[in-house]
Tab-separated table of C-alpha atoms in Angstrom:
chain	number	residue	atom	x	y	z
A	20	MET	CA	0.191	-0.119	0.365
A	21	ARG	CA	2.935	2.410	1.092
A	22	ALA	CA	4.404	1.750	-2.442
A	23	LEU	CA	1.237	1.969	-4.506
A	24	LYS	CA	0.575	5.663	-2.525
A	25	THR	CA	4.275	6.677	-3.444
A	26	LEU	CA	3.759	5.668	-7.085
A	27	LEU	CA	0.148	7.272	-7.259
A	28	ALA	CA	1.410	10.617	-5.881
A	29	ALA	CA	4.640	10.462	-8.246
A	30	GLY	CA	2.778	9.743	-11.762
A	31	LEU	CA	0.099	12.647	-10.198
A	32	LEU	CA	2.676	15.152	-9.952
A	33	ALA	CA	4.421	14.386	-13.467
A	34	ALA	CA	1.195	14.484	-15.001
A	35	LEU	CA	0.717	17.683	-13.586
A	36	SER	CA	4.304	19.203	-14.424
A	37	GLY	CA	4.540	17.545	-17.642
A	38	ILE	CA	7.639	15.706	-16.901
A	39	PRO	CA	7.751	12.136	-17.393
A	40	ALA	CA	7.256	10.045	-13.732
A	41	TYR	CA	10.665	8.022	-13.682
A	42	ALA	CA	10.360	5.018	-10.667
A	43	GLU	CA	12.849	4.805	-8.341
A	44	ILE	CA	14.114	1.781	-5.759
A	45	THR	CA	14.902	3.239	-2.535
A	46	VAL	CA	17.869	1.464	-0.626
A	47	ALA	CA	19.732	2.864	2.282
A	48	THR	CA	22.901	2.527	4.619
A	49	ALA	CA	23.060	3.145	8.518
A	50	GLY	CA	25.189	3.848	11.353
A	51	PRO	CA	26.960	6.286	13.329
A	52	MET	CA	27.167	9.119	10.921
A	53	THR	CA	27.987	11.487	13.956
A	54	GLY	CA	29.487	10.865	17.618
A	55	GLN	CA	32.409	9.171	18.719
A	56	TYR	CA	32.551	6.480	15.903
A	57	ALA	CA	31.679	8.438	12.996
A	58	SER	CA	34.192	7.524	11.227
A	59	PHE	CA	33.121	4.096	10.339
A	60	GLY	CA	29.683	5.841	9.483
A	61	GLN	CA	31.660	7.926	6.665
A	62	GLN	CA	32.971	4.277	5.747
A	63	MET	CA	29.468	3.126	4.896
A	64	LYS	CA	28.206	6.331	3.389
A	65	ALA	CA	31.300	6.425	1.368
A	66	GLY	CA	30.559	2.925	0.256
A	67	ALA	CA	27.102	3.155	-0.598
A	68	GLU	CA	27.464	6.133	-2.374
A	69	MET	CA	29.895	4.888	-5.029
A	70	ALA	CA	27.844	1.893	-5.390
A	71	VAL	CA	24.497	3.217	-5.455
A	72	ALA	CA	26.350	6.091	-8.451
A	73	ASP	CA	28.093	3.206	-10.008
A	74	ILE	CA	24.906	0.766	-10.583
A	75	ASN	CA	23.043	4.079	-11.686
A	76	ALA	CA	25.507	4.700	-14.634
A	77	LYS	CA	25.216	1.138	-16.015
A	78	GLY	CA	21.249	1.653	-15.932
A	79	GLY	CA	20.209	1.201	-12.537
A	80	VAL	CA	18.182	-2.218	-11.114
A	81	LEU	CA	15.597	-3.576	-13.409
A	82	GLY	CA	15.568	-0.397	-15.705
A	83	GLU	CA	15.165	2.050	-12.346
A	84	MET	CA	17.313	4.190	-10.335
A	85	LEU	CA	18.686	3.665	-7.085
A	86	LYS	CA	17.765	6.514	-4.306
A	87	LEU	CA	19.899	6.411	-1.459
A	88	GLU	CA	18.785	7.016	2.078
A	89	VAL	CA	21.352	7.732	4.566
A	90	GLY	CA	20.625	7.081	8.504
A	91	ASP	CA	22.615	8.143	11.154
A	92	ASP	CA	21.676	5.646	14.217
A	93	ALA	CA	24.948	7.158	16.747
A	94	CYS	CA	25.709	3.525	17.825
A	95	ASP	CA	22.688	3.973	19.891
A	96	PRO	CA	19.997	1.279	19.888
A	97	LYS	CA	17.277	3.056	20.689
A	98	GLN	CA	18.341	5.531	17.939
A	99	ALA	CA	18.620	2.683	15.990
A	100	VAL	CA	15.115	1.202	15.921
A	101	ALA	CA	14.061	5.249	15.415
A	102	VAL	CA	16.246	4.683	12.158
A	103	ALA	CA	14.505	1.448	10.965
A	104	ASN	CA	11.334	3.244	11.284
A	105	GLU	CA	12.185	6.044	9.455
A	106	MET	CA	13.473	3.778	6.928
A	107	VAL	CA	10.112	2.152	6.434
A	108	GLY	CA	8.166	4.969	6.013
A	109	ASN	CA	10.666	6.415	3.457
A	110	GLY	CA	10.154	3.412	1.459
A	111	VAL	CA	13.300	1.539	1.587
A	112	VAL	CA	13.140	-2.209	0.114
A	113	TYR	CA	17.032	-2.886	1.172
A	114	MET	CA	18.981	-1.876	4.161
A	115	ALA	CA	23.032	-2.164	3.845
A	116	GLY	CA	23.541	-1.347	7.661
A	117	HIS	CA	23.848	-0.981	10.347
A	118	PHE	CA	27.307	-1.121	11.882
A	119	CYS	CA	27.664	-1.854	15.490
A	120	SER	CA	26.467	-4.745	16.398
A	121	GLY	CA	23.826	-3.072	19.743
A	122	SER	CA	22.029	-1.518	16.690
A	123	SER	CA	21.850	-4.114	14.034
A	124	ILE	CA	20.193	-6.304	16.520
A	125	PRO	CA	17.236	-4.399	17.557
A	126	ALA	CA	16.688	-2.510	13.906
A	127	SER	CA	16.768	-6.282	12.707
A	128	LYS	CA	13.261	-7.060	14.104
A	129	VAL	CA	11.768	-3.542	12.331
A	130	TYR	CA	13.091	-4.736	9.238
A	131	GLU	CA	11.637	-8.419	9.130
A	132	GLU	CA	8.244	-7.293	10.597
A	133	GLU	CA	8.220	-4.510	7.541
A	134	GLY	CA	9.429	-7.044	4.952
A	135	ILE	CA	12.748	-5.354	4.133
A	136	ILE	CA	16.171	-7.487	3.694
A	137	GLN	CA	19.195	-6.659	5.978
A	138	VAL	CA	22.745	-6.973	4.745
A	139	SER	CA	25.280	-5.731	7.497
A	140	PRO	CA	28.493	-4.599	6.326
A	141	ALA	CA	30.077	-4.875	10.095
A	142	SER	CA	27.804	-6.213	12.598
A	143	THR	CA	30.133	-9.035	13.575
A	144	ASN	CA	27.637	-10.477	16.849
A	145	PRO	CA	26.874	-14.248	16.493
A	146	LYS	CA	23.385	-13.078	17.631
A	147	LEU	CA	22.541	-11.188	14.415
A	148	THR	CA	22.161	-14.135	12.163
A	149	ASP	CA	21.823	-16.829	15.027
A	150	GLU	CA	18.467	-15.085	15.897
A	151	GLY	CA	17.875	-13.060	13.339
A	152	GLY	CA	14.843	-13.609	10.451
A	153	PRO	CA	15.285	-14.916	7.300
A	154	ASN	CA	15.712	-11.240	6.211
A	155	VAL	CA	18.472	-10.938	7.575
A	156	PHE	CA	22.173	-11.406	6.393
A	157	ARG	CA	25.902	-9.738	6.815
A	158	VAL	CA	28.854	-9.595	4.562
A	159	CYS	CA	31.830	-9.575	7.717
A	160	GLY	CA	32.236	-12.137	9.880
A	161	ARG	CA	31.303	-13.398	12.612
A	162	ASP	CA	33.111	-12.744	16.713
A	163	ASP	CA	33.074	-16.563	17.360
A	164	GLN	CA	35.229	-16.584	14.292
A	165	GLN	CA	37.464	-13.794	15.138
A	166	GLY	CA	37.656	-14.626	18.727
A	167	GLU	CA	38.797	-18.013	17.644
A	168	VAL	CA	41.850	-16.490	15.771
A	169	ALA	CA	42.414	-14.043	18.228
A	170	GLY	CA	42.298	-16.414	21.381
A	171	LYS	CA	44.895	-19.089	20.054
A	172	PHE	CA	47.149	-16.243	18.554
A	173	LEU	CA	47.217	-14.842	22.373
A	174	ALA	CA	47.511	-18.290	23.674
A	175	GLY	CA	50.152	-19.360	21.407
A	176	VAL	CA	52.731	-16.116	20.966
A	177	TYR	CA	52.197	-14.657	24.488
A	178	ARG	CA	51.770	-18.132	26.801
A	179	SER	CA	54.214	-16.900	29.216
A	180	MET	CA	52.797	-13.058	29.620
A	181	ASN	CA	50.193	-11.958	31.593
A	182	ILE	CA	46.959	-10.864	29.630
A	183	ALA	CA	44.327	-8.985	30.556
A	184	ILE	CA	41.271	-8.716	28.595
A	185	VAL	CA	38.670	-5.649	28.705
A	186	HIS	CA	35.325	-5.261	27.029
A	187	ASP	CA	33.199	-1.882	26.730
A	188	LYS	CA	29.590	-3.109	27.478
A	189	THR	CA	28.240	-3.181	24.615
A	190	ALA	CA	26.762	-6.071	22.539
A	191	TYR	CA	29.989	-6.145	19.990
A	192	GLY	CA	32.796	-5.674	22.441
A	193	LYS	CA	31.777	-7.782	24.903
A	194	GLY	CA	30.519	-10.337	22.623
A	195	LEU	CA	33.976	-10.131	21.133
A	196	ALA	CA	35.990	-9.796	24.223
A	197	ASP	CA	34.404	-13.222	25.553
A	198	ALA	CA	34.651	-14.927	22.641
A	199	THR	CA	38.658	-14.436	22.371
A	200	MET	CA	38.556	-15.315	26.180
A	201	ALA	CA	36.870	-18.427	25.490
A	202	SER	CA	39.435	-19.740	22.365
A	203	MET	CA	42.114	-18.253	24.529
A	204	ASN	CA	41.088	-20.743	27.425
A	205	LYS	CA	40.435	-23.643	25.236
A	206	TYR	CA	43.813	-23.307	23.963
A	207	GLY	CA	45.428	-23.258	28.110
A	208	LYS	CA	46.043	-19.829	28.582
A	209	LYS	CA	44.351	-17.860	31.821
A	210	GLU	CA	43.896	-14.318	31.844
A	211	THR	CA	45.293	-12.508	34.635
A	212	LEU	CA	42.484	-9.710	34.649
A	213	TYR	CA	39.456	-9.240	33.344
A	214	GLU	CA	37.437	-6.015	33.533
A	215	ALA	CA	35.081	-3.800	31.895
A	216	TYR	CA	35.189	-0.248	30.869
A	217	THR	CA	32.455	2.541	29.981
A	218	ALA	CA	33.012	3.764	26.505
A	219	GLY	CA	32.887	7.576	26.016
A	220	GLU	CA	35.414	8.266	28.561
A	221	LYS	CA	38.647	10.588	27.750
A	222	ASP	CA	40.309	9.467	31.073
A	223	TYR	CA	41.228	5.652	31.594
A	224	THR	CA	44.413	5.843	34.040
A	225	ALA	CA	42.186	4.546	36.413
A	226	LEU	CA	42.241	1.189	34.654
A	227	VAL	CA	45.928	1.532	33.447
A	228	SER	CA	47.101	1.843	36.543
A	229	LYS	CA	45.357	-1.712	37.338
A	230	LEU	CA	46.961	-2.903	34.755
A	231	LYS	CA	50.287	-1.794	35.803
A	232	GLN	CA	49.834	-2.913	39.337
A	233	ASN	CA	48.945	-6.533	38.278
A	234	ASN	CA	52.005	-6.377	35.467
A	235	ILE	CA	49.880	-6.512	32.501
A	236	GLN	CA	52.032	-7.401	29.480
A	237	VAL	CA	49.129	-7.870	26.798
A	238	LEU	CA	45.942	-6.085	26.870
A	239	TYR	CA	43.405	-7.246	24.683
A	240	VAL	CA	40.441	-5.018	24.144
A	241	GLY	CA	37.047	-5.540	22.886
A	242	GLY	CA	35.660	-2.059	21.859
A	243	TYR	CA	36.328	0.592	19.428
A	244	HIS	CA	39.245	2.528	17.977
A	245	SER	CA	38.651	5.748	20.664
A	246	GLU	CA	38.942	3.964	23.611
A	247	ALA	CA	41.667	1.631	22.496
A	248	GLY	CA	43.485	4.635	21.346
A	249	LEU	CA	43.686	6.535	24.436
A	250	MET	CA	44.511	3.365	26.479
A	251	VAL	CA	47.445	2.648	24.893
A	252	ARG	CA	48.508	6.175	25.039
A	253	GLN	CA	47.874	6.531	28.783
A	254	MET	CA	49.858	3.332	29.021
A	255	ARG	CA	52.577	4.752	27.661
A	256	ASP	CA	52.474	7.555	29.876
A	257	GLN	CA	52.535	5.474	32.783
A	258	GLY	CA	56.237	3.782	31.086
A	259	MET	CA	54.326	0.676	30.210
A	260	ASN	CA	55.307	-1.346	26.867
A	261	THR	CA	52.459	-3.474	27.037
A	262	VAL	CA	51.105	-4.648	23.443
A	263	LEU	CA	47.491	-3.590	22.816
A	264	VAL	CA	45.477	-6.275	20.703
A	265	SER	CA	42.257	-5.599	19.674
A	266	GLY	CA	39.770	-6.250	16.933
A	267	ASP	CA	38.403	-5.110	13.486
A	268	ALA	CA	37.226	-1.603	15.357
A	269	LEU	CA	40.587	-0.462	14.711
A	270	VAL	CA	40.111	-0.220	10.851
A	271	THR	CA	40.354	3.189	10.244
A	272	ASP	CA	43.164	5.759	10.785
A	273	GLU	CA	41.201	7.888	13.165
A	274	TYR	CA	43.130	5.261	15.336
A	275	TRP	CA	46.600	6.776	14.694
A	276	GLN	CA	45.452	10.027	14.753
A	277	ILE	CA	44.378	9.435	18.575
A	278	THR	CA	47.511	7.372	19.510
A	279	GLY	CA	50.618	9.036	17.524
A	280	ASP	CA	53.630	7.089	17.704
A	281	ALA	CA	51.990	5.011	20.877
A	282	GLY	CA	49.872	3.482	18.359
A	283	GLU	CA	53.163	1.693	16.833
A	284	GLY	CA	52.945	-2.452	17.073
A	285	THR	CA	49.472	-2.284	17.903
A	286	LEU	CA	47.981	-5.835	16.670
A	287	MET	CA	44.204	-6.378	15.715
A	288	THR	CA	42.008	-8.820	13.238
A	289	PHE	CA	40.300	-8.007	10.338
A	290	SER	CA	39.224	-9.991	7.366
A	291	PRO	CA	41.682	-10.101	4.456
A	292	ASP	CA	41.897	-6.395	2.992
A	293	PRO	CA	40.003	-6.223	0.132
A	294	ARG	CA	41.798	-3.502	-0.791
A	295	LYS	CA	44.194	-5.645	-1.825
A	296	ASN	CA	41.976	-8.154	-3.998
A	297	PRO	CA	43.128	-7.181	-7.760
A	298	ILE	CA	39.393	-7.429	-9.129
A	299	ALA	CA	39.110	-4.194	-6.400
A	300	ALA	CA	41.732	-2.269	-8.268
A	301	PRO	CA	39.790	-0.534	-10.398
A	302	LEU	CA	37.611	0.320	-7.886
A	303	VAL	CA	40.118	1.476	-4.945
A	304	LYS	CA	41.637	4.291	-7.561
A	305	ALA	CA	38.410	5.475	-8.310
A	306	PHE	CA	38.045	6.028	-4.548
A	307	ARG	CA	41.258	7.465	-4.151
A	308	ASP	CA	40.948	9.823	-7.366
A	309	LYS	CA	37.917	11.380	-5.422
A	310	GLY	CA	40.334	11.703	-2.220
A	311	ILE	CA	38.449	8.557	0.116
A	312	GLU	CA	40.588	5.413	1.129
A	313	PRO	CA	38.598	2.627	0.641
A	314	GLU	CA	39.622	1.532	4.251
A	315	GLY	CA	37.623	-0.344	6.714
A	316	TYR	CA	34.351	-1.109	5.705
A	317	VAL	CA	33.794	1.022	2.600
A	318	LEU	CA	34.083	-2.135	0.433
A	319	TYR	CA	32.100	-3.873	2.502
A	320	THR	CA	29.056	-1.604	1.999
A	321	TYR	CA	29.930	-1.469	-1.728
A	322	ALA	CA	29.550	-4.891	-1.795
A	323	SER	CA	25.914	-4.944	-0.162
A	324	ILE	CA	24.444	-2.964	-2.249
A	325	GLN	CA	26.443	-5.080	-5.230
A	326	VAL	CA	24.471	-8.142	-3.394
A	327	PHE	CA	21.256	-6.276	-3.399
A	328	ALA	CA	21.324	-5.155	-7.380
A	329	GLN	CA	22.080	-8.839	-8.846
A	330	ALA	CA	19.712	-10.645	-6.501
A	331	ALA	CA	16.936	-7.938	-7.545
A	332	GLU	CA	17.562	-8.174	-11.197
A	333	ALA	CA	18.323	-12.195	-10.892
A	334	ALA	CA	14.542	-11.835	-8.893
A	335	GLY	CA	13.277	-9.621	-12.058
A	336	SER	CA	11.798	-8.216	-8.602
A	337	THR	CA	12.318	-6.215	-5.722
A	338	ASP	CA	10.067	-8.016	-3.477
A	339	MET	CA	11.693	-9.437	-0.394
A	340	ASP	CA	10.643	-12.990	-0.713
A	341	LYS	CA	11.497	-13.408	-4.227
A	342	ILE	CA	14.880	-11.835	-3.355
A	343	LEU	CA	15.515	-14.142	-0.702
A	344	LYS	CA	15.126	-16.846	-2.559
A	345	VAL	CA	17.976	-15.776	-4.826
A	346	MET	CA	20.257	-14.774	-2.016
A	347	ASN	CA	19.482	-18.351	0.120
A	348	SER	CA	20.633	-19.918	-3.522
A	349	THR	CA	23.059	-17.665	-5.587
A	350	LYS	CA	26.789	-16.463	-5.731
A	351	PHE	CA	27.542	-12.744	-6.149
A	352	ASN	CA	30.592	-11.309	-7.750
A	353	THR	CA	31.345	-8.585	-5.539
A	354	VAL	CA	34.199	-6.306	-5.162
A	355	LEU	CA	35.488	-8.530	-1.904
A	356	GLY	CA	35.072	-11.531	-4.670
A	357	GLU	CA	32.332	-14.038	-5.018
A	358	LEU	CA	30.404	-14.980	-2.171
A	359	GLY	CA	27.074	-16.506	-0.886
A	360	PHE	CA	24.881	-17.192	2.316
A	361	ASP	CA	24.490	-20.374	4.653
A	362	SER	CA	20.972	-20.733	6.127
A	363	LYS	CA	21.827	-18.266	9.159
A	364	GLY	CA	22.914	-15.494	6.608
A	365	ASP	CA	26.251	-15.611	7.552
A	366	VAL	CA	29.147	-14.941	4.258
A	367	SER	CA	31.172	-17.508	2.822
A	368	LEU	CA	34.229	-15.425	2.834
A	369	PRO	CA	37.798	-16.139	4.122
A	370	GLY	CA	37.734	-15.597	7.975
A	371	TYR	CA	40.033	-13.205	9.786
A	372	VAL	CA	44.239	-12.671	9.844
A	373	PHE	CA	46.226	-10.338	11.809
A	374	TYR	CA	47.487	-6.985	11.244
A	375	ILE	CA	50.209	-4.690	12.940
A	376	TRP	CA	50.000	-0.889	13.124
A	377	LYS	CA	53.180	0.693	11.794
A	378	ASP	CA	54.230	4.229	11.238
A	379	GLY	CA	50.204	5.216	10.571
A	380	ASN	CA	49.338	2.584	8.599
A	381	TYR	CA	47.960	-1.068	9.198
A	382	ASP	CA	49.010	-4.165	7.165
A	383	TYR	CA	49.428	-7.649	7.681
A	384	LEU	CA	51.202	-9.255	10.618
């Protein structure tokens, strides 16, 4: 009914103005466009805008142009639900979002109820697909996969050292920290300290002092770059050489802007860097020509939009049920490589690897 009213209104306006009516298909991305994690929102926005522009330049989808809506959830669960409802009102048929797991999970309930397909480029908490509806997918990995890799690494490389695991109490941060700790314990290494911290603070000296008192030599942070960056700086201020290890929420140049040289040697897990994929080279150049570095989740968001375009074309429709049949049975050629989805909606792409920060950049360890 919503779509019919929109179409009738567009047709009436065109008739009155004498301009032909052109149908549009509305897709969206949503994430932290403002706030302390805005660098990730900007990654998603850049990827979605380029994908929509490229698809439209080739004729759109089903002969119609794509229109992009951008939602700002600030990584807040309540705001994410409000954004999801706003997207429903805007006639969105596909959501390439959200970023934070704590946003994607509650928003997914709205999308399921309203018949909107959701493909997150970045939300890694297992609950998103384990408990989500048939409309929920992701093109990134899962924290149980990421935690398995990180925990095994910590247990093997730092077996004789004192390791602390801390988290920010979010669905992403705590989920990743717990998965990493479980994996590390499985491989025979026990943590010296397990603590929670509050995201958004500027002073972590109390936590750092506790780490120092316990002679912590390796700190695993289940959380985001903004807090991890402050922690490593404040550890260096207290004369600590503790190695900071974290997950995929450090894949932003903003981490180094916070840490400066204190970030040297930071380790993190992330999927294989899609910028290094030969098939991505022309797109990477196109982004750089526009002054955009396609780091982190830029190309993951681009791929999310590619999946929709290919699935809708194959289905011959934007109807959710028809597209879902395609998504559940088809491989898609994307900037990330060929990918498909399992019965839960998780992606069939290579898992996690380790990176190290050096001289302001991250690369494979």
